[in-house]
Short mmCIF file of C-alpha atoms in Angstrom, two decimals:
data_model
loop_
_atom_site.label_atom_id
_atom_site.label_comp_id
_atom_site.label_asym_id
_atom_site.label_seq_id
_atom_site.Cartn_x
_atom_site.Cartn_y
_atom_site.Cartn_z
CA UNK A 1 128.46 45.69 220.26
CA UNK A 2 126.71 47.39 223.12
CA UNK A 3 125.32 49.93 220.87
CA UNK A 4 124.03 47.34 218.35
CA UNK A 5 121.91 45.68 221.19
CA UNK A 6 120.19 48.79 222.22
CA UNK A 7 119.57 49.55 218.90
CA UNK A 8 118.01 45.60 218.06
CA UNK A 9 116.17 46.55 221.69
CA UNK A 10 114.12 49.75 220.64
CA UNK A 11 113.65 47.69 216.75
CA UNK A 12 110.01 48.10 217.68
CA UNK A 13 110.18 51.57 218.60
CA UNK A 14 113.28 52.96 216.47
CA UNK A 15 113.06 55.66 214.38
CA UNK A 16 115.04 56.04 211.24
CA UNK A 17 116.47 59.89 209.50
CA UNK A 18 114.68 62.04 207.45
CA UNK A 19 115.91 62.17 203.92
CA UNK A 20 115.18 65.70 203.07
CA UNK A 21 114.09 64.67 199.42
CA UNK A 22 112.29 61.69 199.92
CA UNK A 23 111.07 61.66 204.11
CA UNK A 24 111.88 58.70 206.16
CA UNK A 25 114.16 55.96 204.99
CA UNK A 26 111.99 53.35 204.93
CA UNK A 27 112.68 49.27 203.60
CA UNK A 28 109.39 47.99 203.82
CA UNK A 29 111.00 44.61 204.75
CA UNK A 30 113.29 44.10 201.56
CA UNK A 31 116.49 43.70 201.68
CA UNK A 32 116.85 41.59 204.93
CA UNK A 33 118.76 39.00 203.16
CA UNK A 34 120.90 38.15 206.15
CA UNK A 35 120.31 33.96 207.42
CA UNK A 36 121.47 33.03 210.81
CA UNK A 37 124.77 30.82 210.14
CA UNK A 38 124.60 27.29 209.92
CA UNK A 39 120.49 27.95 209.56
CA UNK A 40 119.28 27.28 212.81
CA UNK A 41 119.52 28.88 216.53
CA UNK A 42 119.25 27.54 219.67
CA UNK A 43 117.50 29.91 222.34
CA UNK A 44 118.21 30.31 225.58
CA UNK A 45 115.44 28.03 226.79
CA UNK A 46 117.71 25.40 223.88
CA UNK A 47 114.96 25.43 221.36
CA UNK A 48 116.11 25.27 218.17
CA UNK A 49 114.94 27.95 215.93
CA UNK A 50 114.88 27.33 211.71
CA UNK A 51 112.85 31.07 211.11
CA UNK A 52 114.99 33.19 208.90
CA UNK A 53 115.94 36.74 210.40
CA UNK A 54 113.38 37.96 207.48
CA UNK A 55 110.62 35.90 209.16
CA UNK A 56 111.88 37.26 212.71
CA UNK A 57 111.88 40.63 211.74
CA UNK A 58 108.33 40.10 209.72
CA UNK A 59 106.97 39.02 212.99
CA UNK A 60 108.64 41.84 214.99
CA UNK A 61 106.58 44.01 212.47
CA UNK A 62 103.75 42.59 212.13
CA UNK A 63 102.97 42.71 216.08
CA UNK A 64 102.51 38.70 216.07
CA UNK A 65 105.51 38.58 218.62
CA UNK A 66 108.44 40.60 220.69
CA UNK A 67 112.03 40.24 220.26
CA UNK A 68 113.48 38.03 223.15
CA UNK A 69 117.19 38.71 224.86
CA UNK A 70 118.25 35.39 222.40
CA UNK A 71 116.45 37.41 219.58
CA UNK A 72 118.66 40.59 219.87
CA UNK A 73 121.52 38.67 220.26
CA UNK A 74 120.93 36.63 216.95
CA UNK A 75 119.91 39.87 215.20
CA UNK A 76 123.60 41.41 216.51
CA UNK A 77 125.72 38.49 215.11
CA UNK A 78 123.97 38.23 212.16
CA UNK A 79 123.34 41.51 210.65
CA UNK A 80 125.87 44.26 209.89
CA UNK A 81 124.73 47.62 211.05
CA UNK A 82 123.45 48.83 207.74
CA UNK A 83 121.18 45.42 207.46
CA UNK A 84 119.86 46.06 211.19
CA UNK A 85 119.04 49.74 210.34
CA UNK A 86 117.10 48.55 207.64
CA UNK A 87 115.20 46.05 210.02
CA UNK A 88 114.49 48.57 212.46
CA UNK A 89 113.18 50.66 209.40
CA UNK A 90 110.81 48.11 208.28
CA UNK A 91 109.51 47.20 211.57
CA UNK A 92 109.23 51.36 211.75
CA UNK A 93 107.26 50.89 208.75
CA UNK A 94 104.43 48.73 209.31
CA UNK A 95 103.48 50.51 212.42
CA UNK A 96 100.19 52.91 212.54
CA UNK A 97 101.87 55.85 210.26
CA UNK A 98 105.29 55.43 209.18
CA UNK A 99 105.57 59.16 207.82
CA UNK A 100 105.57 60.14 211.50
CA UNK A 101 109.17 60.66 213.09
CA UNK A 102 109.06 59.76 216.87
CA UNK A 103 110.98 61.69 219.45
CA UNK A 104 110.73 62.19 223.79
CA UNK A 105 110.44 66.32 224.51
CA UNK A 106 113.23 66.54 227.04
CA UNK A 107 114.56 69.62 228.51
CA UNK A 108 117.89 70.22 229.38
CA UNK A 109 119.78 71.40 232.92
CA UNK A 110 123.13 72.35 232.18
CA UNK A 111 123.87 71.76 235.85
CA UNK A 112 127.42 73.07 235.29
CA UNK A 113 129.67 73.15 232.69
CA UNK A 114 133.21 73.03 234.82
CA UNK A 115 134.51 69.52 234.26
CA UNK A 116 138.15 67.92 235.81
CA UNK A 117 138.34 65.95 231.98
CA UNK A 118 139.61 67.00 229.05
CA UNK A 119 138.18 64.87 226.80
CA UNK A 120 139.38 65.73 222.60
CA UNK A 121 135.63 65.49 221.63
CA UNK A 122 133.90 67.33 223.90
CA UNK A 123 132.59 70.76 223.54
CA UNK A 124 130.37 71.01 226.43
CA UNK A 125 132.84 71.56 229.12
CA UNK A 126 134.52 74.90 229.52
CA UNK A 127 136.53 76.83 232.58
CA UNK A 128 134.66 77.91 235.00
CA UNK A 129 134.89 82.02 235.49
CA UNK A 130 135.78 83.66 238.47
CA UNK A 131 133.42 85.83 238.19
CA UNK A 132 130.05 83.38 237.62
CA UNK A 133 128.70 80.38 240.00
CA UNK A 134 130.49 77.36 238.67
CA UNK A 135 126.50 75.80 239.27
CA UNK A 136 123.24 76.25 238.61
CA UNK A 137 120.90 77.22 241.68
CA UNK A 138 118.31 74.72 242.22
CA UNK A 139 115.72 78.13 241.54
CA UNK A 140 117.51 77.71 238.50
CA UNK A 141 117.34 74.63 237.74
CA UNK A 142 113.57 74.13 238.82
CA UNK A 143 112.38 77.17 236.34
CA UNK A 144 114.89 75.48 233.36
CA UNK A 145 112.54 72.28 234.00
CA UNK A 146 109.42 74.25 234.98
CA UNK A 147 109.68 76.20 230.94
CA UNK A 148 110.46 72.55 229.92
CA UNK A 149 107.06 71.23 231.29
CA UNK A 150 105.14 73.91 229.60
CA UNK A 151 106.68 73.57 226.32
CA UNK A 152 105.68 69.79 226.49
CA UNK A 153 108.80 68.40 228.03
CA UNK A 154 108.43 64.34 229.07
CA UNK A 155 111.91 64.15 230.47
CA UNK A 156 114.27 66.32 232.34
CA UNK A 157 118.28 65.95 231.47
CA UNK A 158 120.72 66.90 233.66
CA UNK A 159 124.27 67.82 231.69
CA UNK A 160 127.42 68.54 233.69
CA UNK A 161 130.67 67.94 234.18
CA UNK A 162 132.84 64.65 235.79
CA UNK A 163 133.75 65.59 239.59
CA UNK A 164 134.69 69.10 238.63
CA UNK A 165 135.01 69.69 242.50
CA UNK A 166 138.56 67.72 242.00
CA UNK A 167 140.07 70.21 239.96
CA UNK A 168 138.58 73.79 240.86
CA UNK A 169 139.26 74.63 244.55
CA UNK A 170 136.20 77.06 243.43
CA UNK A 171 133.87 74.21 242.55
CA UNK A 172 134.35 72.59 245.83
CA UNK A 173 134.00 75.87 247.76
CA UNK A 174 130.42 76.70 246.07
CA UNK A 175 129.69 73.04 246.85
CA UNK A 176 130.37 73.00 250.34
CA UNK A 177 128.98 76.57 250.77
CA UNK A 178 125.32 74.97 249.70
CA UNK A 179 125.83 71.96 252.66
CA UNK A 180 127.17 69.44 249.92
CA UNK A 181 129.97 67.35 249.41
CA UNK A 182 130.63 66.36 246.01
CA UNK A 183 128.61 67.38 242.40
CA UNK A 184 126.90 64.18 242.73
CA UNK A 185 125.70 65.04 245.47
CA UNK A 186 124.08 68.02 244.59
CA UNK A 187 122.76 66.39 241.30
CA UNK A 188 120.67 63.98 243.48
CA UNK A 189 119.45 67.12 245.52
CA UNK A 190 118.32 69.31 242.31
CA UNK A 191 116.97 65.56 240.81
CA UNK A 192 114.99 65.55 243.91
CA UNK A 193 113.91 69.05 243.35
CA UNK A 194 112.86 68.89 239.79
#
């Protein structure tokens, strides 16, 4: 459900995938057939509400109004995935040019790879090598961000591993041998930095 709420929370702002055929996927505001049950709402200040979800999401569109906390939440128990998709499409839609495909130019820091998980799904994290640093140096990291800026990079990412010091005797060595105590730690440092 958590996902469904940031996705009702960006509905303004949400973009939707390219169909290589056809471009965006785009619903123009059909198809949002979806009523609150039992027809009205109460919101959280306890007034009660008759507007459809179609006239919600018409609004949401149409710039006349933003979606509230008791909004999303309304949105989230009414429509299926599929149905909120298609609001966030035609709220997309109706903005200033809805052939354009939003996105935020971020760079990434692979701060480290080593990880103490071993998580089925992941294929970020590997061993570290006994012959490599386990992390990045904050030189590193600062001209990884610094190439990031210049190619028109908003936001910097920091990827790495869970606590990595825990499980490589390594890890913890390089950690301690640049004055810090845990990956977090030096994640704050190189945040700093950047």
């Amino acid at each position: 459900m958590a996902s469904l709420s940031c996705v009702s929370a960006s509905l303004h702002r949400v973009t939707t995938p390219r169909d290589r055929r056809t471009g965006p996927r785009v619903n123009h505001g059909r198809g949002i057939s979806a009523a609150p049950r039992g027809g009205a709402h109460t919101t959280e200040d306890g007034d009660a509400s008759t507007s459809t979800t179609s006239d919600l999401v018409g609004a949401v569109a149409s710039g006349s109004r933003d979606l509230t906390r008791s909004d999303i939440d309304r949105l989230t128990a009414t429509l299926d995935l599929g149905s909120l998709c298609d609001a966030a499409a035609s709220v997309r839609a109706a903005g200033p040019d809805p052939g354009i495909v939003t996105f935020s130019p971020k760079v990434f820091v692979p701060l480290t790879f080593a990880c103490r998980d071993r998580c089925g799904y992941c294929t970020f994290a590997k061993d570290p090598d006994a012959s490599d640093k386990i992390y990045m140096s904050v030189t590193q990291v600062i001209e990884v961000a610094e190439r990031g800026r210049i190619a028109g990079a908003t936001e910097c990412l920091f990827t790495l591993g869970d606590r990595p010091e825990a499980k490589y005797p390594a890890a913890k060595q390089e950690l301690r041998s640049m004055g810090f105590e845990s990956t977090v730690d030096y994640l704050a440092h190189c945040a700093q930095a950047v």
